[in-house]
mmCIF file of N, CA and C in Angstrom:
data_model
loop_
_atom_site.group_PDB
_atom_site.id
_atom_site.type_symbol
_atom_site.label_atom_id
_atom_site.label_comp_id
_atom_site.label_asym_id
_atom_site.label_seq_id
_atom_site.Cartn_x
_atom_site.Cartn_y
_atom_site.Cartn_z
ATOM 1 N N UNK A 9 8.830 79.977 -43.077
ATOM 2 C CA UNK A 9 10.202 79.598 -42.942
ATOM 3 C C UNK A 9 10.545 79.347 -41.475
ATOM 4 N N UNK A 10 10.429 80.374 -40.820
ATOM 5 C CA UNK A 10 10.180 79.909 -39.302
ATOM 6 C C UNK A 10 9.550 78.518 -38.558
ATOM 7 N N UNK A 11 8.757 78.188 -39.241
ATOM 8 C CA UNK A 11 8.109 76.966 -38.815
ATOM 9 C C UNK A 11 8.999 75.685 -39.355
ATOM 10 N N UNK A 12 9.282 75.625 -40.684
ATOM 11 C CA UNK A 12 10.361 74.846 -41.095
ATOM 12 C C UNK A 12 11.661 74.952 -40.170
ATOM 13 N N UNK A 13 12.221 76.117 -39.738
ATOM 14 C CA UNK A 13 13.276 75.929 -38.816
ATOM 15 C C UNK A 13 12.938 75.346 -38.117
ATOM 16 N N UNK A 14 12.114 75.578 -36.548
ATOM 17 C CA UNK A 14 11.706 74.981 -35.859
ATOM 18 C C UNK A 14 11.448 73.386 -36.064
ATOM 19 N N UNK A 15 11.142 72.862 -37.277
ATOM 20 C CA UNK A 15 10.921 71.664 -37.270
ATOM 21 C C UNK A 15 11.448 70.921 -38.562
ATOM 22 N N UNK A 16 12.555 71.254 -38.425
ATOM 23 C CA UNK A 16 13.566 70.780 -39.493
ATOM 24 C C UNK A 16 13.571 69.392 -40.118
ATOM 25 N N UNK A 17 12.811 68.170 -38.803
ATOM 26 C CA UNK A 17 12.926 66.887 -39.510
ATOM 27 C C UNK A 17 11.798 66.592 -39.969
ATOM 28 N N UNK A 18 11.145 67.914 -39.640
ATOM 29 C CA UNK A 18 9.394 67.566 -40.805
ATOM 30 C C UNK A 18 9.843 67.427 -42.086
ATOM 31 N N UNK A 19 10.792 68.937 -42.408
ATOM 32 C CA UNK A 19 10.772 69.064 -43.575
ATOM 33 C C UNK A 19 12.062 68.826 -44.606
ATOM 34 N N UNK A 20 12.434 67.863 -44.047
ATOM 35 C CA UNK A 20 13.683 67.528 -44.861
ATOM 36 C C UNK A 20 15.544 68.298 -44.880
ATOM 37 N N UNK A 21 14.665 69.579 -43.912
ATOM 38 C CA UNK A 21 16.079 70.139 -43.623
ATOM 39 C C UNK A 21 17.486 69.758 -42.483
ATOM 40 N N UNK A 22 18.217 69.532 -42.907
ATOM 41 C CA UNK A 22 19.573 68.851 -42.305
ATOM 42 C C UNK A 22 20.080 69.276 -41.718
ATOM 43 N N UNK A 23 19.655 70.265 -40.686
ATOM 44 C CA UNK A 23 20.469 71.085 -39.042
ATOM 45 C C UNK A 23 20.540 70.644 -38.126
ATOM 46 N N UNK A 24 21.507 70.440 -37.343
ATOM 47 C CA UNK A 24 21.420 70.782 -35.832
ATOM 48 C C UNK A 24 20.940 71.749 -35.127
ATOM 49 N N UNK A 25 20.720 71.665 -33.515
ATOM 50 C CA UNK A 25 20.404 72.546 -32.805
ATOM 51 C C UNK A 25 20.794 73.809 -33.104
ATOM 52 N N UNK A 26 22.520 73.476 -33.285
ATOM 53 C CA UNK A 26 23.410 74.706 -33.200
ATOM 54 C C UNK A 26 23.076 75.610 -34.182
ATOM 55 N N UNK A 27 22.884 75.107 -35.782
ATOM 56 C CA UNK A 27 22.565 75.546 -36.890
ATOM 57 C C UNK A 27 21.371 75.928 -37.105
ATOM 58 N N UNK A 28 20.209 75.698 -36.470
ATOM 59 C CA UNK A 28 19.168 76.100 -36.376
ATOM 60 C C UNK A 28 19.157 77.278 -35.691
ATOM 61 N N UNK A 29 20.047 77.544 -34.668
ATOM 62 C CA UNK A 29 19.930 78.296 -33.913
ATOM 63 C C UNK A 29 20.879 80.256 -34.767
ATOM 64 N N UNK A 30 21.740 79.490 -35.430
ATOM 65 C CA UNK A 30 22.154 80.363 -36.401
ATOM 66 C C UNK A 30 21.617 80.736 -37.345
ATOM 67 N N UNK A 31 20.520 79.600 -37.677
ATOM 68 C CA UNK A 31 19.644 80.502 -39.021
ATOM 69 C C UNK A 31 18.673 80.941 -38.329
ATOM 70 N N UNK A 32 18.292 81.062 -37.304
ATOM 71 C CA UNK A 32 17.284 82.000 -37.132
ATOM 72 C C UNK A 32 18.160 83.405 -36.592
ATOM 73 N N UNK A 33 19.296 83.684 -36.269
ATOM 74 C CA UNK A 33 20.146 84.768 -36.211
ATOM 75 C C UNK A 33 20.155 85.535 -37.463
ATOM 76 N N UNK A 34 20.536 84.141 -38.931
ATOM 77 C CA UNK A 34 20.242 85.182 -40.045
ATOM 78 C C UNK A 34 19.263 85.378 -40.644
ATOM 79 N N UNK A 35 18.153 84.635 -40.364
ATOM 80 C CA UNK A 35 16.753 85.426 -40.878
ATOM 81 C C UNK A 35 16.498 86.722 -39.914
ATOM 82 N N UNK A 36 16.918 86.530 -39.002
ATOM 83 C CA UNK A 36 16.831 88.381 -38.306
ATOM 84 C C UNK A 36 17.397 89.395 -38.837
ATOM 85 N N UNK A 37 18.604 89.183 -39.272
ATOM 86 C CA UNK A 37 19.503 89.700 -39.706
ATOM 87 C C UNK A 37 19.202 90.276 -41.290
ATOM 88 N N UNK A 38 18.313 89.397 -42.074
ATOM 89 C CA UNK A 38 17.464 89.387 -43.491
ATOM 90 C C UNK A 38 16.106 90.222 -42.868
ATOM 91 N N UNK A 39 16.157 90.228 -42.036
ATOM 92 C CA UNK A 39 14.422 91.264 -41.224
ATOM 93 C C UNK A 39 14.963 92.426 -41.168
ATOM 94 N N UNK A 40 16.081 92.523 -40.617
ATOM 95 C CA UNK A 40 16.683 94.078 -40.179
ATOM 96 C C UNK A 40 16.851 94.811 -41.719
ATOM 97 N N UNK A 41 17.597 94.062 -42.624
ATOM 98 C CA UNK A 41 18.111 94.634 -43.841
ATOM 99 C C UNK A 41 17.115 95.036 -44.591
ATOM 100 N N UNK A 42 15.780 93.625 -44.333
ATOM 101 C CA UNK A 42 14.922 94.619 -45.204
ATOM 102 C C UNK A 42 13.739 95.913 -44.722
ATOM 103 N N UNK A 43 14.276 96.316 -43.315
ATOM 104 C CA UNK A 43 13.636 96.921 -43.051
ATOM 105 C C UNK A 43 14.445 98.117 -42.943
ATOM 106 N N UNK A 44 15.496 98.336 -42.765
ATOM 107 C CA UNK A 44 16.526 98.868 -42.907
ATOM 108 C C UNK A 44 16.782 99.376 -44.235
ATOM 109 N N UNK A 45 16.634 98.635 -45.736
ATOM 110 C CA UNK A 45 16.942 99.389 -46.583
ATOM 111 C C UNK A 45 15.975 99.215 -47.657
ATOM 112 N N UNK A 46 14.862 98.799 -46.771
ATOM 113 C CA UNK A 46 13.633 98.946 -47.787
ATOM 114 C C UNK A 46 13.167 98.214 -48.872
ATOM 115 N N UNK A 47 13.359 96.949 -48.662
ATOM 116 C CA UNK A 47 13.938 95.982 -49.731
ATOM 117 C C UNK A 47 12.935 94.760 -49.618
ATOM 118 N N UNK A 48 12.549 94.042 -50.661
ATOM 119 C CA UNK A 48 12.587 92.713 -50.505
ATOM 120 C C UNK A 48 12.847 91.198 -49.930
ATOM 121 N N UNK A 49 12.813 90.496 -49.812
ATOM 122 C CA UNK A 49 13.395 89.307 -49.083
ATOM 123 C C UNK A 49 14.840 88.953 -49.936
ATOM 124 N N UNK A 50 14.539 89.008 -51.171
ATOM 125 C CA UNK A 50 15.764 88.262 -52.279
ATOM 126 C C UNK A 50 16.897 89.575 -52.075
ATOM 127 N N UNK A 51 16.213 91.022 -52.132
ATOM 128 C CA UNK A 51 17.807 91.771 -52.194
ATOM 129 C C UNK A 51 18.196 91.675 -50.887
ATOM 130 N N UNK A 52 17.474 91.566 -49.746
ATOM 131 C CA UNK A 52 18.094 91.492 -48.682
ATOM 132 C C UNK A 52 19.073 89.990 -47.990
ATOM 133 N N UNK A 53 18.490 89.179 -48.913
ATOM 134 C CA UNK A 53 19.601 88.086 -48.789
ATOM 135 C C UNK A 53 21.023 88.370 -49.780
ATOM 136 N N UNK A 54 20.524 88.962 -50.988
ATOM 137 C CA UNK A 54 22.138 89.190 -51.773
ATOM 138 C C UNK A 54 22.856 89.952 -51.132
ATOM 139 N N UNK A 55 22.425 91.255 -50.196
ATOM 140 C CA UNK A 55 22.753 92.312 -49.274
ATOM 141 C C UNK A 55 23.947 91.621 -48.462
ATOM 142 N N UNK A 56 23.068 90.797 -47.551
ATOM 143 C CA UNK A 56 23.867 89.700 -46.812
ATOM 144 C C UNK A 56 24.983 89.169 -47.174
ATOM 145 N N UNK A 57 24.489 88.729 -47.818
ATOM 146 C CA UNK A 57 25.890 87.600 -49.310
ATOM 147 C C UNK A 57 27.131 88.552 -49.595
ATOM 148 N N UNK A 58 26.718 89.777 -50.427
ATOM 149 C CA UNK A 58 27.789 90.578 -50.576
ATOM 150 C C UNK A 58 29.112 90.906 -48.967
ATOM 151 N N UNK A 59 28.103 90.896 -47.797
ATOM 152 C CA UNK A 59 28.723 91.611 -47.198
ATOM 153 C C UNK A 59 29.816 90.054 -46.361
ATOM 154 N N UNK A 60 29.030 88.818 -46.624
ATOM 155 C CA UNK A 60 29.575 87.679 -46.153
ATOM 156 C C UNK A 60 29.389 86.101 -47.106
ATOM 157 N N UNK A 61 30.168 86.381 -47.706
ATOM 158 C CA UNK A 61 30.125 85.349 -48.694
ATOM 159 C C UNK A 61 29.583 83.827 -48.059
ATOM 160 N N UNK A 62 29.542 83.374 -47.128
ATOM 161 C CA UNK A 62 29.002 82.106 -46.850
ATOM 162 C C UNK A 62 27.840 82.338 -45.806
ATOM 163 N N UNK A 63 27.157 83.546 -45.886
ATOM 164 C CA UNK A 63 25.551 84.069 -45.521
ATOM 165 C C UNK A 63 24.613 83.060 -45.302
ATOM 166 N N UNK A 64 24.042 82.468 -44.724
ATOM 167 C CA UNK A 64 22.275 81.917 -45.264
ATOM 168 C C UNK A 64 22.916 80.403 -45.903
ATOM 169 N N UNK A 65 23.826 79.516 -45.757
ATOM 170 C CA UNK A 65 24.185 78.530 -46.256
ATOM 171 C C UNK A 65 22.799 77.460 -45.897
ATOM 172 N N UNK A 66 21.980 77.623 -44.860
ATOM 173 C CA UNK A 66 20.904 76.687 -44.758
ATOM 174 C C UNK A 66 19.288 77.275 -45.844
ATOM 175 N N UNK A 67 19.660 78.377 -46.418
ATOM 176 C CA UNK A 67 18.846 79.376 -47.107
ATOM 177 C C UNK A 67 18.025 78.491 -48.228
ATOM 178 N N UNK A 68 18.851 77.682 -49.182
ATOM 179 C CA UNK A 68 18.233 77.265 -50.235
ATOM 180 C C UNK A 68 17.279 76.113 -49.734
ATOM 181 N N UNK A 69 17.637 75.144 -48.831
ATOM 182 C CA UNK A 69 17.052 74.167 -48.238
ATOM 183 C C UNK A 69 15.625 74.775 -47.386
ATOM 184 N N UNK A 70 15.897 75.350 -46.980
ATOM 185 C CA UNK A 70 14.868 76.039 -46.223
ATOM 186 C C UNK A 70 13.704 76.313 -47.080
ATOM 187 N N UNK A 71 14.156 77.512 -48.259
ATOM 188 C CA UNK A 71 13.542 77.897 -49.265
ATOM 189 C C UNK A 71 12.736 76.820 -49.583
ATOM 190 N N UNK A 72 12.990 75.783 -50.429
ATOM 191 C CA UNK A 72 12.764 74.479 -51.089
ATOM 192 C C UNK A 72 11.620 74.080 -49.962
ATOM 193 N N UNK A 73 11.752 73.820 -49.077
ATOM 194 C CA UNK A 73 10.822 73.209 -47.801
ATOM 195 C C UNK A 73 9.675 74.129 -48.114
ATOM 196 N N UNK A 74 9.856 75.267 -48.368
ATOM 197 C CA UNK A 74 8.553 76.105 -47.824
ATOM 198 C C UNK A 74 7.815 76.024 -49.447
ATOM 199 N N UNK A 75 8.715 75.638 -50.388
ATOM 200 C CA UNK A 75 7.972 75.989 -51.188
ATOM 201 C C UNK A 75 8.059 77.224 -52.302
ATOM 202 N N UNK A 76 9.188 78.231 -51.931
ATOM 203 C CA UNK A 76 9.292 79.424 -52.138
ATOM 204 C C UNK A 76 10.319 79.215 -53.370
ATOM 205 N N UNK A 77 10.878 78.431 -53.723
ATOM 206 C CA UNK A 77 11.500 78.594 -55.118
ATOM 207 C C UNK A 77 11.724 76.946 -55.528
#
């Protein structure tokens, strides 16, 4: 997923600098939680979600790129 950020017009994902630069804030933020509460990748994104309803908005695209759902 990291690598897809970084190179967003490889893979079809539609960010800017700025937005790139925010999803890698919340994939940290998805690192902390799941290390923090011991969790998975998927509960630690709903984790997120609950606590901020518009969480990870570059999340599904990303996902899709890598392959992961």
């Amino acid at each position: 997923m990291v690598r897809s950020l970084r190179n967003v017009s490889n893979d079809g994902i539609e960010l800017n600098d700025t937005e790139v630069e925010e999803a890698f804030n919340d994939l940290a933020d998805i690192m902390d939680t799941m290390m923090t509460n011991n969790c998975g990748f998927d509960k630690a994104v709903k984790l997120e979600r609950k606590a901020d309803e518009g969480f990870g908005e570059w999340l599904e695209a990303a996902l899709l790129a890598i392959g992961y759902r």
